[in-house]
Tab-separated table of C-alpha atoms in Angstrom:
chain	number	residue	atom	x	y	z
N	16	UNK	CA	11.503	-7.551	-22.211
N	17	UNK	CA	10.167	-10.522	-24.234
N	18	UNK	CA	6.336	-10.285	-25.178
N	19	UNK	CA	5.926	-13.465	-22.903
N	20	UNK	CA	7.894	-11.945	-20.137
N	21	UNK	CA	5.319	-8.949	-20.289
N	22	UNK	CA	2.821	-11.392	-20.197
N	23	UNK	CA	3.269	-13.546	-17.333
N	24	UNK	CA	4.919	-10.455	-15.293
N	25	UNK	CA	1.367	-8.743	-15.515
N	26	UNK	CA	-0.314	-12.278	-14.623
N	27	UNK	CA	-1.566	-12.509	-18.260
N	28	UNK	CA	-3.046	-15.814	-18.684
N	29	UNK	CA	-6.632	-17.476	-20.074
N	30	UNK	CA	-9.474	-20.510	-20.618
N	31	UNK	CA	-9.585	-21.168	-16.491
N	32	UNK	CA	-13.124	-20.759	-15.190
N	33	UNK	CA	-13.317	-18.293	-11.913
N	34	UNK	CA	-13.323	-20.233	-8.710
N	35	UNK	CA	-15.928	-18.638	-6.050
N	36	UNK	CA	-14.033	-18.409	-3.167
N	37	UNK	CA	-12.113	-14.877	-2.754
N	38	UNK	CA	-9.609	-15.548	-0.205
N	39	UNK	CA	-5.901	-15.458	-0.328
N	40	UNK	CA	-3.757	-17.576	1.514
N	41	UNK	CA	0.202	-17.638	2.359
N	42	UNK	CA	1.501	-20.613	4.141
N	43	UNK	CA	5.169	-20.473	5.390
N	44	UNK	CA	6.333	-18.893	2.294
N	45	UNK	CA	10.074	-18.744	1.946
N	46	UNK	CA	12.362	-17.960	-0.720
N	47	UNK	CA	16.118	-18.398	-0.772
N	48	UNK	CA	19.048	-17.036	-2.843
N	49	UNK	CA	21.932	-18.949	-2.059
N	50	UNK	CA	23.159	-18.306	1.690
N	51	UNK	CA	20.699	-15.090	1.630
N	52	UNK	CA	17.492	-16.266	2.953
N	53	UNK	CA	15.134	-13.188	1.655
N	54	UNK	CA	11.654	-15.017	3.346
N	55	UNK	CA	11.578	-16.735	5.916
N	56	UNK	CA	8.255	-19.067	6.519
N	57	UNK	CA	5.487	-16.042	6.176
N	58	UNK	CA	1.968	-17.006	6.487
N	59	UNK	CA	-1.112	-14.860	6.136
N	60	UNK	CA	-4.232	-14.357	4.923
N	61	UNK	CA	-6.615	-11.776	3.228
N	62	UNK	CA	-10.334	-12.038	2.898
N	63	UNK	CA	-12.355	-9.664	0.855
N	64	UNK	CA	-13.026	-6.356	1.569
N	65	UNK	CA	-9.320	-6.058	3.240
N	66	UNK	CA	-6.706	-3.576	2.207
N	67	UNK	CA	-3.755	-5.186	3.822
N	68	UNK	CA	-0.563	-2.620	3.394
N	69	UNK	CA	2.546	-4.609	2.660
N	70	UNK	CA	5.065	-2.556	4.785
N	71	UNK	CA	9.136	-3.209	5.569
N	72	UNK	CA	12.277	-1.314	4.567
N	73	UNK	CA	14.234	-1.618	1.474
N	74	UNK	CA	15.451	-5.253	0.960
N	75	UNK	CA	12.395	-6.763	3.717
N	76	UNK	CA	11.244	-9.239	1.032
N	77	UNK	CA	8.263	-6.974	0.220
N	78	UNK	CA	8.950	-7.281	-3.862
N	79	UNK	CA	10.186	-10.980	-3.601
N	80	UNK	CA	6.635	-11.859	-1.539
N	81	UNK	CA	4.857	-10.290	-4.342
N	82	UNK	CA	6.897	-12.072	-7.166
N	83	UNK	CA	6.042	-15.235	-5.297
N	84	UNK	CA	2.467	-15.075	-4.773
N	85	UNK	CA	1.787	-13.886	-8.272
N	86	UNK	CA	3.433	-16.957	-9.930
N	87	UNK	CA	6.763	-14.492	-11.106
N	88	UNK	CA	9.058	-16.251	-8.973
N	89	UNK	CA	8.726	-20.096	-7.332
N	90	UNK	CA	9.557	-20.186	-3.441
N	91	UNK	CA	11.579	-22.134	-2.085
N	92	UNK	CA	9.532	-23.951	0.065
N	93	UNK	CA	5.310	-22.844	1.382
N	94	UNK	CA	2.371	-22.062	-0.919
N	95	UNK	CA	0.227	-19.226	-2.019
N	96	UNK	CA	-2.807	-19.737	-2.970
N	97	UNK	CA	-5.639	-17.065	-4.961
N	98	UNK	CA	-9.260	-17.838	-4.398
N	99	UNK	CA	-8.474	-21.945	-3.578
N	100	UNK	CA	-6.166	-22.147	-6.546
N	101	UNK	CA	-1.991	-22.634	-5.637
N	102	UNK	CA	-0.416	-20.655	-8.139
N	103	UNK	CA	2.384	-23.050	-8.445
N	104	UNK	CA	0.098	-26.492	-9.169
N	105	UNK	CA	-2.418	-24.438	-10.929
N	106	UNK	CA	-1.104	-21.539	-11.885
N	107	UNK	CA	-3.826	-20.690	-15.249
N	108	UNK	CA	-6.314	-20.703	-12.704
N	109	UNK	CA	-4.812	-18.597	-9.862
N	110	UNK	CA	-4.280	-15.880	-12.464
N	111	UNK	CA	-7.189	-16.088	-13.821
N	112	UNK	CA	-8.027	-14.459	-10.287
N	113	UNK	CA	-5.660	-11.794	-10.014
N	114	UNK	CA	-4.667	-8.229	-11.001
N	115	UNK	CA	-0.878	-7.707	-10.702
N	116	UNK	CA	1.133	-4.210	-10.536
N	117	UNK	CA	4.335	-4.999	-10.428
N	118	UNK	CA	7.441	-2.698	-9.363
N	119	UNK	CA	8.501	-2.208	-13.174
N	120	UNK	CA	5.372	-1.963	-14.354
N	121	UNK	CA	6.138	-3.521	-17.960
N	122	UNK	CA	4.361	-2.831	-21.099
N	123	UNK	CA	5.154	-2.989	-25.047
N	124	UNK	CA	6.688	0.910	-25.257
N	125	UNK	CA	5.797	0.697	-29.174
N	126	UNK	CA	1.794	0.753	-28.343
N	127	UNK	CA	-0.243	3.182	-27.392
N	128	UNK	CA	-2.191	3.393	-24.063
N	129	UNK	CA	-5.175	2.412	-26.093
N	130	UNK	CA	-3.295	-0.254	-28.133
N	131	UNK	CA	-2.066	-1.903	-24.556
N	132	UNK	CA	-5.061	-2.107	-23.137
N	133	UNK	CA	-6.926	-3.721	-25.745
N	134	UNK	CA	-3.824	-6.373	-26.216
N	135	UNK	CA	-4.659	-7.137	-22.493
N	136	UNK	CA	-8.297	-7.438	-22.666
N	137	UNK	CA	-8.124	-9.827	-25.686
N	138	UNK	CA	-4.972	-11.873	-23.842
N	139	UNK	CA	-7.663	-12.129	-20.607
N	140	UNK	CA	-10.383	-12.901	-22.983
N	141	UNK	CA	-12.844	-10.383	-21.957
N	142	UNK	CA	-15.571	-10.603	-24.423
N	143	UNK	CA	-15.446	-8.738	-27.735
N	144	UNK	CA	-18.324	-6.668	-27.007
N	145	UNK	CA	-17.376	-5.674	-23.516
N	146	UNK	CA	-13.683	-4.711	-24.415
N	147	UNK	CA	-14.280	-0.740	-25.363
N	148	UNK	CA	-16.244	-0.179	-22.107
N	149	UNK	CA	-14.152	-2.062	-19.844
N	150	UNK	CA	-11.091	-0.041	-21.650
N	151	UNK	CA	-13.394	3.307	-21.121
N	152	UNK	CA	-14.288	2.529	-17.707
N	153	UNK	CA	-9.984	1.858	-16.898
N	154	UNK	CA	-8.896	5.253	-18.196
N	155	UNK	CA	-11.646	7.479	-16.932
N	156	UNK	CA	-10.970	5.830	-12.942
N	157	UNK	CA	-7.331	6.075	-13.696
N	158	UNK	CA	-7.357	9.443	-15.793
N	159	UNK	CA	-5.408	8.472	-18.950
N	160	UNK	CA	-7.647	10.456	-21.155
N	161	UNK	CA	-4.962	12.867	-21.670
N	162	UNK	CA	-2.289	10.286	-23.311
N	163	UNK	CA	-4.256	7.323	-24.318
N	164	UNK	CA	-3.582	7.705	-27.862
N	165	UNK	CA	0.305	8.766	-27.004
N	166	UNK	CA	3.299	5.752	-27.560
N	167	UNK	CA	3.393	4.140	-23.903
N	168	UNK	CA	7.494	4.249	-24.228
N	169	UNK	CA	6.820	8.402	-24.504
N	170	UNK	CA	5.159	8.417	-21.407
N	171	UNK	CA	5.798	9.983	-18.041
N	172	UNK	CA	7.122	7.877	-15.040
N	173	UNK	CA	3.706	8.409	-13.541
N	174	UNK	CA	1.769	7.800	-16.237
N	175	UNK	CA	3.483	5.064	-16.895
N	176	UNK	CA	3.048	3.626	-13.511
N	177	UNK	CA	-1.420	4.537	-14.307
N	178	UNK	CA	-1.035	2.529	-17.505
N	179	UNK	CA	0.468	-0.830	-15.121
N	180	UNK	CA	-2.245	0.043	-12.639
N	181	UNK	CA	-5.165	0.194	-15.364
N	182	UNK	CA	-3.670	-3.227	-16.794
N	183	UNK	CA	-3.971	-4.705	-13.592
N	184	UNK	CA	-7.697	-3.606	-12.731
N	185	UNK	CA	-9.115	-4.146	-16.685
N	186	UNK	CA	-10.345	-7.821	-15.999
N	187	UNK	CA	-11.940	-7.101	-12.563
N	188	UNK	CA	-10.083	-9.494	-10.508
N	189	UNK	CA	-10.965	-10.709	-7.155
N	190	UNK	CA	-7.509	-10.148	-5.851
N	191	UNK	CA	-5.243	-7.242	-6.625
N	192	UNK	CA	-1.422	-6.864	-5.555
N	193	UNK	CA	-0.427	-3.728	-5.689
N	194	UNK	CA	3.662	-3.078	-5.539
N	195	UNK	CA	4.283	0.212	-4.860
N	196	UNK	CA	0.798	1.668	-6.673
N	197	UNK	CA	1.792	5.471	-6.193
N	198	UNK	CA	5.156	5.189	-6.882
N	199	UNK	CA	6.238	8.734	-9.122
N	200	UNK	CA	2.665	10.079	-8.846
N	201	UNK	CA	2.636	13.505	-8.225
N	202	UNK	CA	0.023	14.623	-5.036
N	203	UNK	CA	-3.252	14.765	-6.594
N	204	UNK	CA	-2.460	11.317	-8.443
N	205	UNK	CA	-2.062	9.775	-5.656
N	206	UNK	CA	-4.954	10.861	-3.993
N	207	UNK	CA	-6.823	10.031	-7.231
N	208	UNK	CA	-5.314	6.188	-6.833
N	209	UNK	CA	-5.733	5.976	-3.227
N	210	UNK	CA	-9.200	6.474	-3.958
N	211	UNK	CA	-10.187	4.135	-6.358
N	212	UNK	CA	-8.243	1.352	-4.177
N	213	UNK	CA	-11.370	2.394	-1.794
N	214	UNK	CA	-13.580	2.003	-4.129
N	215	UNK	CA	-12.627	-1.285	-5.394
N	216	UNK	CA	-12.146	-2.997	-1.602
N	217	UNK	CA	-15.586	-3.316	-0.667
N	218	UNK	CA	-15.319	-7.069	-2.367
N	219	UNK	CA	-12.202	-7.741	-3.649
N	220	UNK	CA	-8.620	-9.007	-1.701
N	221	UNK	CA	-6.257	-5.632	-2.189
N	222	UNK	CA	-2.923	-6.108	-0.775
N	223	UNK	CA	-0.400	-3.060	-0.694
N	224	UNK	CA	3.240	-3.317	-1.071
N	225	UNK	CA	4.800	-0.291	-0.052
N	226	UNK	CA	7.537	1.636	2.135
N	227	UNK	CA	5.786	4.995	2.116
N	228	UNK	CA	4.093	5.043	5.985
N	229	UNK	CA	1.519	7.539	4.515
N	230	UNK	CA	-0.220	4.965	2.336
N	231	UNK	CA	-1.564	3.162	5.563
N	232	UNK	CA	-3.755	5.579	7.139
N	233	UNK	CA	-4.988	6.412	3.518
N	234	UNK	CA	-5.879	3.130	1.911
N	235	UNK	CA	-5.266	0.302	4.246
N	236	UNK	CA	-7.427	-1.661	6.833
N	237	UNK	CA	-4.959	-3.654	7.876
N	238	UNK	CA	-1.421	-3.031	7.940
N	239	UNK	CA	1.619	-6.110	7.942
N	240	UNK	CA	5.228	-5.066	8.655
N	241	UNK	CA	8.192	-7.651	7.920
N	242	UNK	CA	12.176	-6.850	8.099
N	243	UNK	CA	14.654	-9.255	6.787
N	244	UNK	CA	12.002	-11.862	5.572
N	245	UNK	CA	10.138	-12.048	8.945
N	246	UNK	CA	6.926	-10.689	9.868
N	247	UNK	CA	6.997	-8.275	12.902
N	248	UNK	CA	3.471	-7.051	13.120
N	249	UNK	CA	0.330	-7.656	11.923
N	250	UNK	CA	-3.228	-5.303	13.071
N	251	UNK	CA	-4.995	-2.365	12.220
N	252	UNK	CA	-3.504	0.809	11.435
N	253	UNK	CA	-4.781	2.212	14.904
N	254	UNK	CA	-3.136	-0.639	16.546
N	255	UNK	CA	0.235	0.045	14.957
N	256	UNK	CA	-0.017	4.038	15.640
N	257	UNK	CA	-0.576	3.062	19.345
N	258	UNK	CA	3.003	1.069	19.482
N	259	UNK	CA	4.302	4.622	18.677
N	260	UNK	CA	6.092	6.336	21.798
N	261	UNK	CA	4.122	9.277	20.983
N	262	UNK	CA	0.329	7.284	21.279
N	263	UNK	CA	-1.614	9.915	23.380
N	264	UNK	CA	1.210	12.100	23.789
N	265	UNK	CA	0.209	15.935	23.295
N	266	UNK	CA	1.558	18.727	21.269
N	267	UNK	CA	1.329	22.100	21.394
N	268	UNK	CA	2.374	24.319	18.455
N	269	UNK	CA	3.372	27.972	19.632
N	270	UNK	CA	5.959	30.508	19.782
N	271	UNK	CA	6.599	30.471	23.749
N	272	UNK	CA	8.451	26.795	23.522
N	273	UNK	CA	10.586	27.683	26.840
N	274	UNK	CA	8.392	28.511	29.175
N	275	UNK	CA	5.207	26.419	27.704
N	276	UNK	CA	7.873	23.228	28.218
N	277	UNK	CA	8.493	24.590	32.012
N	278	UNK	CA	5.004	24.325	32.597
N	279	UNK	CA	4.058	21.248	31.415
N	280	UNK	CA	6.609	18.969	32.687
N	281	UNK	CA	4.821	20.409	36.161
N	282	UNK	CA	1.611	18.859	35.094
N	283	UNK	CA	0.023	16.200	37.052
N	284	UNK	CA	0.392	13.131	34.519
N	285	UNK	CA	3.257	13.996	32.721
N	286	UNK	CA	6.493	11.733	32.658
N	287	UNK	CA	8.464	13.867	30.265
N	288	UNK	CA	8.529	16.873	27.932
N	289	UNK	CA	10.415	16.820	24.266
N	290	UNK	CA	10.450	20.491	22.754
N	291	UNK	CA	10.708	21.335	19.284
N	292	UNK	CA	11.570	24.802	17.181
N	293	UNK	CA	8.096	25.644	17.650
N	294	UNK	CA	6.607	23.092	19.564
N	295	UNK	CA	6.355	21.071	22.777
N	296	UNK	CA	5.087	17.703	23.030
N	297	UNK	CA	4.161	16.195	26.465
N	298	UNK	CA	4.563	12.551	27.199
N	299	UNK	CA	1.716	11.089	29.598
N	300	UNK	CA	2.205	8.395	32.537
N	301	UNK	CA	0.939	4.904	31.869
N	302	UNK	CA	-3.021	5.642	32.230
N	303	UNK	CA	-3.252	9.414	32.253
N	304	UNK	CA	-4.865	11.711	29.378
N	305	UNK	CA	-3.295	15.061	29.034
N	306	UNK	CA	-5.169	16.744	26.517
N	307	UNK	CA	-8.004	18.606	28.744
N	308	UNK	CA	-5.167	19.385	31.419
N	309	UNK	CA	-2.752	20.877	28.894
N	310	UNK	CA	-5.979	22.978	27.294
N	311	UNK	CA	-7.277	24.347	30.524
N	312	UNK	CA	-3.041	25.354	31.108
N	313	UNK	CA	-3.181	27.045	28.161
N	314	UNK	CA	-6.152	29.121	28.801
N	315	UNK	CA	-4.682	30.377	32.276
N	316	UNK	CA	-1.247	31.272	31.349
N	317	UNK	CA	-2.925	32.995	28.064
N	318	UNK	CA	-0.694	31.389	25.847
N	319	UNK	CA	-0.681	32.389	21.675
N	320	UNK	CA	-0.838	28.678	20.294
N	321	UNK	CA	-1.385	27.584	16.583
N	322	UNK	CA	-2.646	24.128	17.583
N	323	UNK	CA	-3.222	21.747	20.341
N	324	UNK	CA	-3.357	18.286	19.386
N	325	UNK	CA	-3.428	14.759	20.856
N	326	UNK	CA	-1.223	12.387	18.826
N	327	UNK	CA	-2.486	9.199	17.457
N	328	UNK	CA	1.109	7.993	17.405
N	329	UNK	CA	3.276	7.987	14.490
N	330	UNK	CA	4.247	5.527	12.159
N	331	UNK	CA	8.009	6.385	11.219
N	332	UNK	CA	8.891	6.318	14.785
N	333	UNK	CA	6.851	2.375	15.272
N	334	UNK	CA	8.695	1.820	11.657
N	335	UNK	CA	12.537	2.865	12.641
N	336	UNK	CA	11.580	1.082	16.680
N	337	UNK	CA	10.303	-2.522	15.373
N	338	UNK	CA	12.386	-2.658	11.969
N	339	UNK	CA	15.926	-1.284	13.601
N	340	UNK	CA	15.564	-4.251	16.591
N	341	UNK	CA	14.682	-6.789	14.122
C-alpha cells in the first residue's frame, strides 16, 4: 500500500478547523457495484455519547457503509456527514473530525509502533509539544508497551489490529468508526478494548462495525442490524434481546432433564418445553412470568439444579430470525 493510500485509509488529513457540532448523519446512503446493489438508501444518525453497534452477516454492507462514511469509497447516491461537514464536498474538514479503524488496519510495516504513531500525530498536526504525551497516553490505554519499539510488519495479528486502533484514537476525534475493533484479540484484549470504547463514549459519536453478537451487550447502547444493504432493526440492545423467541423464557440447568421437562410443560403458563443435554428451558404464554413458578417447582420435587435462570433473549437466535427472512 502506497504511503497516500495509508493515509487517507486511516482518515489522515490536516489545516481544517474543528466544527462544534458532534453529530453524525447518514441520509439514504447507497452504493452500487454494477448490477449488485451492496446499500440500499440507509439513513441514520448518532449523537454523542452513543455506541451504536454496526451489526449484519458477512456481505450486509457493514465494511462498504464504513468505507463510505469515512471518505474511502464515494456512494453512489445519499450523504454522510461528520459533525455538519459532508465528507464528499468537504472532505479535509469531515476528517478532521474522525478516528477511523478500518478492517485492514494499514500501517508502514518498516516503522516501529513508536515511529507510526509519531508519523500520525505530525500528519494530524497535533502540536509538537503535545505529541510524546498524546503517543504515551495511546499505548498505555491500548497496552503496546510491550512492542512499541518492535517493526510494526513483525507484529502479531492482534497487536497489529491495537496499533490501527491507537492510530485512530491519537487525535481525539469526536467521531470514531470502529470496523471490527476486536478482531484477533485474544480474551483479555478484548475486554481491555471494550473498555476503553466505554470510556471514550461519554462525549464522542462511537459507531461499531461488527458480526460478533457478543460485542453488543458489552460496548453498545444502541444496536443497528442491516442484511443485503437494508436496515432491519434499529433500538437498544434490550429491545433486540426481547425479539428473541427465548425473551422471558426460563432455564433450568440440572441432571434430571426427563422428568424436570414432564413437569414443567404441566405448569400453569407454559406453552412449550425445549430440553437440552443438561437443561430444560420453558417457554411462557403471551403475558405470563415463569420464573417464581418454576423455583417454587423446584423446591417441592427437591430437584439437584446448577442454575435457574430467566433469559433475556438471545441475540444469535434474533440474528439467524431477522437476517435469514430478509
Amino acid at each position: 500500500m502506497t504511503r497516500r493510500a495509508t493515509e487517507r485509509a486511516c482518515g489522515v488529513v490536516s489545516n481544517i478547523k474543528k466544527s462544534e457540532t458532534g453529530m453524525l448523519k447518514v441520509q439514504s446512503l447507497s452504493r452500487r457495484f454494477g448490477a449488485l446493489v451492496a446499500v440500499d438508501g440507509l439513513s441514520f444518525e448518532v449523537a454523542p455519547g452513543e455506541v451504536l453497534g454496526f451489526l449484519g452477516p458477512n456481505g450486509a454492507g457493514k465494511s462498504t457503509t464504513m468505507k463510505m462514511i469515512t471518505g474511502f469509497l464515494t456512494p453512489s447516491s445519499g450523504t454522510a456527514t461528520i459533525c455538519g461537514h459532508d465528507i464528499q464536498t468537504d472532505p479535509v474538514a469531515a476528517k478532521r473530525e474522525l478516528g477511523y479503524l478500518p478492517e485492514g488496519a494499514p500501517a508502514y510495516g518498516d516503522m516501529t509502533v513508536e515511529q507510526f504513531l509519531r508519523f500520525i500525530a505530525r500528519i494530524r498536526e497535533i502540536p509538537a509539544g503535545e505529541i510524546q504525551q498524546r503517543i504515551d497516553t495511546v499505548i498505555d490505554s491500548i497496552q503496546l508497551q510491550a512492542v512499541v519499539h518492535r517493526p510494526i510488519e513483525a507484529l502479531s495479528k492482534g497487536y497489529k489490529r491495537r496499533v490501527g486502533l491507537a492510530q485512530a484514537i491519537l487525535h481525539d476525534p469526536k467521531v470514531l468508526i470502529l470496523d471490527e475493533p476486536t478482531d484477533g484479540l485474544d480474551p483479555n484484549q478484548k475486554h481491555e478494548v471494550r473498555k476503553l470504547i466505554r470510556s471514550m463514549a461519554k462525549d464522542k459519536v462511537i459507531v461499531v462495525s461488527t458480526h460478533i453478537l457478543e460485542e453488543v451487550p458489552a460496548v453498545c447502547t444502541r444496536a443497528m442490524l442491516i442484511a443485503k444493504g437494508h436496515a432491519l432493526f434499529d433500538g437498544t440492545p434490550e429491545q433486540l434481546s426481547a425479539k428473541s423467541r427465548y425473551h422471558q423464557a426460563v432455564t433450568v440447568q440440572l441432571d434430571a432433564v426427563d422428568d424436570a421437562a414432564e413437569a414443567l410443560r404441566a405448569l400453569d403458563g407454559a406453552a412449550s418445553v425445549e430440553t437440552g443435554p443438561r437443561s430444560v428451558t420453558v417457554f411462557p404464554t403471551p403475558g405470563a412470568s415463569l420464573i417464581e413458578p418454576v423455583n417454587q417447582l423446584a423446591r417441592e420435587r427437591g430437584w439437584q439444579t446448577h442454575s435457574i435462570f430467566q433469559e433475556p433473549g438471545r441475540l444469535d437466535d434474533v440474528f439467524r430470525s431477522l437476517t435469514e427472512a430478509a
